[in-house]
Amino acid sequence: MKALLFICHGTRLAKGRIEAEEFVRLCMSQVDVPIKEICFLELAEPSIAQGFERCIQKGATNISVIPVFLLSANHIKIDIPKELHHFQNQHPGVEVIYGRPFGVHEAISHLLWEKITKNTVSLRKNTHILLVGRGSTDQDVKRDLEAIASNVQNHYGIPSIQACFLTGSEPSFEEALWNSHKLYDQVIVVPYLLFSGLLINGVKLTIKRYQQQSKQNVTLCETLGYHPILKDVLLTRINETLETKKYAFS
C-alpha cells in the first residue's frame, strides 16, 4: 500500500507549525494516496520516526517521502537521508522513495514578484531588492538562491536584486543591508522563508536596528506562506516522486 510522508522543518512557534500543517493538508487533499502523514525534522512533533511508524502501522509497503523545504541543503542531503536509511534498515520490506524540495522553479519568480508589488506602490529606478534566504554551508544553497534572484530579475526587469543569507553563507543579510545604505533610494527585503518563525523575527529586528541608525526606510515583504503557486510546485514534486520507479533506499 502506498503512503506519502511529508517532512517539514519544524519551529518552536505554534503559528509556524500550524501554517505548515495547513499548507501540506491542502496539498494532501488533492492527491489520491491511501496513507498520508505529516512530520517534522526538528523542534516539533510528530518526528520523522513517528511519522514513518504511523505509515507502517497503517499498512504502508511503499513510502514516498516529500521534503517540504525550499532549497537543497544539508538537511535534505544528509540529515533526512540518514534517518530514512535507519528506518529502511528496520523495515527492509518497505520501499522508500525520496523526493525533491521546491528548488529552483520558474513559477516561484511570479510568487516573489507578487510579494514585492503587494508591499510597494511602485519600484523606483534606484531600487535594491534583498532576497533573504536561511543560508547554509552547502554552496548549492547559495547557487540556487542566486539563480532564483536572477530569474525574478530577468522576468520582471528589476534593476537591482541580491541574494543574501541569515547564516552559513555570504553575504550576510545584515552586511548586504548596510551595503545598501546611501547607494539606493528604495530598499525592499523579500524573506525567502516558508512560514512564520524565529528567523523572520530576527529579520525584523535587524531591519529595526538598521532603520534607527541609518534613518533609511526599508520595506519588508511577507514570507512566502500559504500560496497557490507554492501549492502547485509542491504538487509537481509529489507527482514526480509518485511516478519514480527507482527506489532511493534499497
mmCIF file of C-alpha atoms in Angstrom:
data_model
loop_
_atom_site.group_PDB
_atom_site.id
_atom_site.type_symbol
_atom_site.label_atom_id
_atom_site.label_comp_id
_atom_site.label_asym_id
_atom_site.label_seq_id
_atom_site.Cartn_x
_atom_site.Cartn_y
_atom_site.Cartn_z
ATOM 1 C CA MET A 1 0.000 0.000 0.000
ATOM 2 C CA LYS A 2 1.308 3.457 -0.924
ATOM 3 C CA ALA A 3 1.961 6.230 1.572
ATOM 4 C CA LEU A 4 3.056 9.842 1.406
ATOM 5 C CA LEU A 5 5.191 11.149 4.247
ATOM 6 C CA PHE A 6 5.640 14.925 4.267
ATOM 7 C CA ILE A 7 8.622 16.260 6.208
ATOM 8 C CA CYS A 8 8.507 19.915 7.294
ATOM 9 C CA HIS A 9 11.394 21.667 9.013
ATOM 10 C CA GLY A 10 9.646 22.487 12.290
ATOM 11 C CA THR A 11 9.669 25.511 14.580
ATOM 12 C CA ARG A 12 9.153 26.244 18.260
ATOM 13 C CA LEU A 13 6.459 28.743 17.338
ATOM 14 C CA ALA A 14 2.982 27.205 17.228
ATOM 15 C CA LYS A 15 1.876 29.640 14.496
ATOM 16 C CA GLY A 16 4.616 28.450 12.129
ATOM 17 C CA ARG A 17 3.828 24.793 12.787
ATOM 18 C CA ILE A 18 0.109 25.338 12.174
ATOM 19 C CA GLU A 19 0.799 27.227 8.937
ATOM 20 C CA ALA A 20 2.976 24.380 7.676
ATOM 21 C CA GLU A 21 0.385 21.744 8.552
ATOM 22 C CA GLU A 22 -2.466 23.680 6.911
ATOM 23 C CA PHE A 23 -0.444 24.146 3.738
ATOM 24 C CA VAL A 24 0.504 20.476 3.496
ATOM 25 C CA ARG A 25 -3.037 19.280 4.252
ATOM 26 C CA LEU A 26 -4.356 21.390 1.379
ATOM 27 C CA CYS A 27 -1.938 19.619 -0.979
ATOM 28 C CA MET A 28 -2.667 16.212 0.572
ATOM 29 C CA SER A 29 -6.364 16.602 -0.209
ATOM 30 C CA GLN A 30 -5.562 16.721 -3.924
ATOM 31 C CA VAL A 31 -3.528 13.518 -4.033
ATOM 32 C CA ASP A 32 -5.156 10.097 -4.219
ATOM 33 C CA VAL A 33 -2.899 8.035 -1.956
ATOM 34 C CA PRO A 34 -4.409 5.893 0.842
ATOM 35 C CA ILE A 35 -1.923 6.841 3.579
ATOM 36 C CA LYS A 36 -0.758 10.428 4.161
ATOM 37 C CA GLU A 37 1.198 11.691 7.159
ATOM 38 C CA ILE A 38 2.951 14.909 8.205
ATOM 39 C CA CYS A 39 6.059 15.031 10.384
ATOM 40 C CA PHE A 40 8.862 17.435 11.317
ATOM 41 C CA LEU A 41 12.633 17.262 11.130
ATOM 42 C CA GLU A 42 13.111 19.094 14.424
ATOM 43 C CA LEU A 43 11.551 21.398 17.022
ATOM 44 C CA ALA A 44 8.040 19.945 16.631
ATOM 45 C CA GLU A 45 6.141 16.668 16.666
ATOM 46 C CA PRO A 46 5.460 14.212 15.241
ATOM 47 C CA SER A 47 9.103 13.464 14.469
ATOM 48 C CA ILE A 48 10.263 11.694 11.311
ATOM 49 C CA ALA A 49 10.473 8.453 13.306
ATOM 50 C CA GLN A 50 6.879 8.871 14.500
ATOM 51 C CA GLY A 51 5.644 9.748 11.015
ATOM 52 C CA PHE A 52 7.390 6.760 9.469
ATOM 53 C CA GLU A 53 5.982 4.397 12.086
ATOM 54 C CA ARG A 54 2.470 5.740 11.559
ATOM 55 C CA CYS A 55 2.755 4.892 7.873
ATOM 56 C CA ILE A 56 3.949 1.378 8.718
ATOM 57 C CA GLN A 57 1.166 0.857 11.255
ATOM 58 C CA LYS A 58 -1.414 1.810 8.635
ATOM 59 C CA GLY A 59 -0.064 -0.844 6.288
ATOM 60 C CA ALA A 60 2.343 1.081 4.076
ATOM 61 C CA THR A 61 4.628 -1.023 1.888
ATOM 62 C CA ASN A 62 5.780 1.869 -0.305
ATOM 63 C CA ILE A 63 6.525 5.295 1.245
ATOM 64 C CA SER A 64 7.146 8.378 -0.890
ATOM 65 C CA VAL A 65 8.897 10.972 1.248
ATOM 66 C CA ILE A 66 8.248 14.613 0.328
ATOM 67 C CA PRO A 67 10.580 17.213 1.893
ATOM 68 C CA VAL A 68 8.635 20.478 2.301
ATOM 69 C CA PHE A 69 11.799 22.565 2.076
ATOM 70 C CA LEU A 70 12.652 25.441 -0.216
ATOM 71 C CA LEU A 71 16.228 24.528 -1.138
ATOM 72 C CA SER A 72 18.508 21.507 -1.102
ATOM 73 C CA ALA A 73 20.920 21.964 1.805
ATOM 74 C CA ASN A 74 22.420 19.654 4.439
ATOM 75 C CA HIS A 75 19.021 18.797 5.908
ATOM 76 C CA ILE A 76 17.963 17.476 2.510
ATOM 77 C CA LYS A 77 21.254 15.845 1.544
ATOM 78 C CA ILE A 78 22.422 14.457 4.889
ATOM 79 C CA ASP A 79 20.065 14.666 7.877
ATOM 80 C CA ILE A 80 16.851 13.329 6.347
ATOM 81 C CA PRO A 81 18.527 10.582 4.247
ATOM 82 C CA LYS A 82 20.400 9.415 7.362
ATOM 83 C CA GLU A 83 17.136 8.948 9.226
ATOM 84 C CA LEU A 84 15.431 7.282 6.280
ATOM 85 C CA HIS A 85 18.311 4.812 5.870
ATOM 86 C CA HIS A 86 17.875 3.878 9.528
ATOM 87 C CA PHE A 87 14.138 3.243 9.129
ATOM 88 C CA GLN A 88 14.700 1.378 5.866
ATOM 89 C CA ASN A 89 17.088 -0.974 7.658
ATOM 90 C CA GLN A 90 14.475 -1.569 10.356
ATOM 91 C CA HIS A 91 11.802 -2.302 7.723
ATOM 92 C CA PRO A 92 13.625 -3.891 4.758
ATOM 93 C CA GLY A 93 10.349 -4.930 3.139
ATOM 94 C CA VAL A 94 9.201 -1.318 2.785
ATOM 95 C CA GLU A 95 10.210 0.602 -0.350
ATOM 96 C CA VAL A 96 11.151 4.225 0.291
ATOM 97 C CA ILE A 97 11.369 6.884 -2.406
ATOM 98 C CA TYR A 98 12.833 10.277 -1.563
ATOM 99 C CA GLY A 99 11.513 13.316 -3.416
ATOM 100 C CA ARG A 100 12.958 16.755 -4.121
ATOM 101 C CA PRO A 101 12.447 20.076 -2.326
ATOM 102 C CA PHE A 102 10.885 23.039 -4.146
ATOM 103 C CA GLY A 103 14.281 24.013 -5.544
ATOM 104 C CA VAL A 104 14.690 26.401 -8.486
ATOM 105 C CA HIS A 105 11.292 26.544 -10.181
ATOM 106 C CA GLU A 106 10.206 29.186 -12.697
ATOM 107 C CA ALA A 107 6.792 29.661 -11.073
ATOM 108 C CA ILE A 108 8.394 30.904 -7.838
ATOM 109 C CA SER A 109 9.551 34.040 -9.686
ATOM 110 C CA HIS A 110 5.906 35.066 -10.095
ATOM 111 C CA LEU A 111 5.208 34.494 -6.404
ATOM 112 C CA LEU A 112 8.154 36.670 -5.392
ATOM 113 C CA TRP A 113 7.073 39.433 -7.763
ATOM 114 C CA GLU A 114 3.611 39.329 -6.219
ATOM 115 C CA LYS A 115 5.126 39.710 -2.733
ATOM 116 C CA ILE A 116 7.231 42.661 -3.916
ATOM 117 C CA THR A 117 4.421 44.547 -5.649
ATOM 118 C CA LYS A 118 1.929 43.898 -2.845
ATOM 119 C CA ASN A 119 4.098 45.905 -0.450
ATOM 120 C CA THR A 120 5.292 48.586 -2.874
ATOM 121 C CA VAL A 121 3.277 51.196 -4.770
ATOM 122 C CA SER A 122 5.969 51.444 -7.456
ATOM 123 C CA LEU A 123 9.582 50.464 -7.955
ATOM 124 C CA ARG A 124 11.944 53.381 -8.387
ATOM 125 C CA LYS A 125 14.829 53.356 -10.834
ATOM 126 C CA ASN A 126 17.245 53.201 -7.920
ATOM 127 C CA THR A 127 15.553 50.316 -6.086
ATOM 128 C CA HIS A 128 17.514 47.487 -4.487
ATOM 129 C CA ILE A 129 15.857 44.204 -3.538
ATOM 130 C CA LEU A 130 17.390 41.821 -0.998
ATOM 131 C CA LEU A 131 16.237 38.210 -1.352
ATOM 132 C CA VAL A 132 16.989 36.757 2.084
ATOM 133 C CA GLY A 133 17.457 33.005 2.483
ATOM 134 C CA ARG A 134 18.081 30.900 5.558
ATOM 135 C CA GLY A 135 21.588 30.039 4.367
ATOM 136 C CA SER A 136 23.848 27.014 4.652
ATOM 137 C CA THR A 137 27.474 25.961 4.393
ATOM 138 C CA ASP A 138 26.335 23.971 1.340
ATOM 139 C CA GLN A 139 27.253 26.080 -1.689
ATOM 140 C CA ASP A 140 24.309 24.675 -3.661
ATOM 141 C CA VAL A 141 22.030 26.807 -1.490
ATOM 142 C CA LYS A 142 23.911 29.970 -2.452
ATOM 143 C CA ARG A 143 23.871 28.975 -6.123
ATOM 144 C CA ASP A 144 20.150 28.167 -6.117
ATOM 145 C CA LEU A 145 19.028 31.335 -4.351
ATOM 146 C CA GLU A 146 21.154 33.408 -6.715
ATOM 147 C CA ALA A 147 19.514 31.576 -9.638
ATOM 148 C CA ILE A 148 16.063 32.379 -8.225
ATOM 149 C CA ALA A 149 17.031 36.048 -7.827
ATOM 150 C CA SER A 150 18.275 36.072 -11.415
ATOM 151 C CA ASN A 151 15.005 34.524 -12.629
ATOM 152 C CA VAL A 152 12.981 37.277 -10.937
ATOM 153 C CA GLN A 153 15.210 39.962 -12.407
ATOM 154 C CA ASN A 154 15.005 38.512 -15.916
ATOM 155 C CA HIS A 155 11.222 38.043 -15.787
ATOM 156 C CA TYR A 156 10.372 41.484 -14.443
ATOM 157 C CA GLY A 157 13.288 43.743 -15.308
ATOM 158 C CA ILE A 158 14.165 44.570 -11.703
ATOM 159 C CA PRO A 159 17.120 46.976 -11.749
ATOM 160 C CA SER A 160 18.971 45.506 -8.767
ATOM 161 C CA ILE A 161 18.406 42.325 -6.765
ATOM 162 C CA GLN A 162 20.814 40.463 -4.497
ATOM 163 C CA ALA A 163 20.651 37.126 -2.682
ATOM 164 C CA CYS A 164 21.850 37.206 0.916
ATOM 165 C CA PHE A 165 21.646 34.903 3.908
ATOM 166 C CA LEU A 166 20.857 34.711 7.595
ATOM 167 C CA THR A 167 23.538 32.139 8.369
ATOM 168 C CA GLY A 168 26.198 29.939 6.799
ATOM 169 C CA SER A 169 26.642 31.819 3.512
ATOM 170 C CA GLU A 170 27.912 35.174 2.314
ATOM 171 C CA PRO A 171 26.917 37.904 2.066
ATOM 172 C CA SER A 172 25.009 38.030 5.322
ATOM 173 C CA PHE A 173 21.696 39.843 5.378
ATOM 174 C CA GLU A 174 22.998 42.491 7.761
ATOM 175 C CA GLU A 175 26.075 43.102 5.605
ATOM 176 C CA ALA A 176 24.001 43.358 2.421
ATOM 177 C CA LEU A 177 21.555 45.719 4.108
ATOM 178 C CA TRP A 178 24.299 48.081 5.304
ATOM 179 C CA ASN A 179 25.978 47.975 1.902
ATOM 180 C CA SER A 180 22.710 49.352 0.500
ATOM 181 C CA HIS A 181 22.966 52.446 2.678
ATOM 182 C CA LYS A 182 23.263 55.681 0.627
ATOM 183 C CA LEU A 183 23.508 53.690 -2.627
ATOM 184 C CA TYR A 184 19.780 53.184 -3.203
ATOM 185 C CA ASP A 185 16.655 55.294 -2.792
ATOM 186 C CA GLN A 186 14.484 52.299 -2.025
ATOM 187 C CA VAL A 187 15.363 49.014 -0.288
ATOM 188 C CA ILE A 188 12.928 46.085 -0.312
ATOM 189 C CA VAL A 189 13.574 42.946 1.745
ATOM 190 C CA VAL A 190 11.989 39.729 0.498
ATOM 191 C CA PRO A 191 12.348 36.862 3.015
ATOM 192 C CA TYR A 192 12.767 33.564 1.184
ATOM 193 C CA LEU A 193 11.201 31.667 4.068
ATOM 194 C CA LEU A 194 8.119 29.491 4.050
ATOM 195 C CA PHE A 195 6.313 30.410 7.240
ATOM 196 C CA SER A 196 6.372 32.380 10.476
ATOM 197 C CA GLY A 197 9.171 31.524 12.877
ATOM 198 C CA LEU A 198 12.159 32.783 14.786
ATOM 199 C CA LEU A 199 14.063 33.587 11.587
ATOM 200 C CA ILE A 200 11.594 36.179 10.328
ATOM 201 C CA ASN A 201 11.540 37.720 13.796
ATOM 202 C CA GLY A 202 15.317 38.082 13.526
ATOM 203 C CA VAL A 203 14.962 39.769 10.124
ATOM 204 C CA LYS A 204 12.533 42.290 11.630
ATOM 205 C CA LEU A 205 14.936 43.094 14.467
ATOM 206 C CA THR A 206 17.834 43.617 12.045
ATOM 207 C CA ILE A 207 15.732 45.984 9.932
ATOM 208 C CA LYS A 208 14.596 47.901 13.023
ATOM 209 C CA ARG A 209 18.204 48.447 14.166
ATOM 210 C CA TYR A 210 19.234 49.446 10.658
ATOM 211 C CA GLN A 211 16.431 51.994 10.293
ATOM 212 C CA GLN A 212 17.204 53.530 13.685
ATOM 213 C CA GLN A 213 20.851 54.037 12.773
ATOM 214 C CA SER A 214 20.638 54.806 9.059
ATOM 215 C CA LYS A 215 17.338 56.762 9.054
ATOM 216 C CA GLN A 216 16.541 54.962 5.788
ATOM 217 C CA ASN A 217 13.177 53.298 5.378
ATOM 218 C CA VAL A 218 13.086 49.607 4.428
ATOM 219 C CA THR A 219 10.072 47.720 3.072
ATOM 220 C CA LEU A 220 9.726 44.171 4.406
ATOM 221 C CA CYS A 221 7.633 41.750 2.360
ATOM 222 C CA GLU A 222 5.726 38.799 3.798
ATOM 223 C CA THR A 223 7.083 35.261 3.956
ATOM 224 C CA LEU A 224 6.076 33.005 1.062
ATOM 225 C CA GLY A 225 3.389 31.365 3.150
ATOM 226 C CA TYR A 226 0.206 29.632 2.142
ATOM 227 C CA HIS A 227 0.110 30.425 -1.576
ATOM 228 C CA PRO A 228 -1.445 28.716 -4.625
ATOM 229 C CA ILE A 229 1.826 28.909 -6.592
ATOM 230 C CA LEU A 230 3.736 27.037 -3.885
ATOM 231 C CA LYS A 231 0.904 24.537 -3.683
ATOM 232 C CA ASP A 232 1.262 23.870 -7.421
ATOM 233 C CA VAL A 233 5.047 23.474 -7.117
ATOM 234 C CA LEU A 234 4.635 21.044 -4.217
ATOM 235 C CA LEU A 235 2.029 19.048 -6.152
ATOM 236 C CA THR A 236 4.526 18.840 -9.025
ATOM 237 C CA ARG A 237 7.162 17.430 -6.666
ATOM 238 C CA ILE A 238 4.642 14.970 -5.200
ATOM 239 C CA ASN A 239 3.661 13.656 -8.632
ATOM 240 C CA GLU A 240 7.316 13.383 -9.672
ATOM 241 C CA THR A 241 8.026 11.264 -6.608
ATOM 242 C CA LEU A 242 4.971 9.040 -7.004
ATOM 243 C CA GLU A 243 5.970 8.354 -10.620
ATOM 244 C CA THR A 244 9.552 7.479 -9.727
ATOM 245 C CA LYS A 245 10.365 3.803 -10.317
ATOM 246 C CA LYS A 246 13.825 3.874 -8.788
ATOM 247 C CA TYR A 247 13.854 3.270 -5.056
ATOM 248 C CA ALA A 248 16.124 5.670 -3.242
ATOM 249 C CA PHE A 249 16.698 3.409 -0.249
ATOM 250 C CA SER A 250 17.163 -0.262 -1.008
#
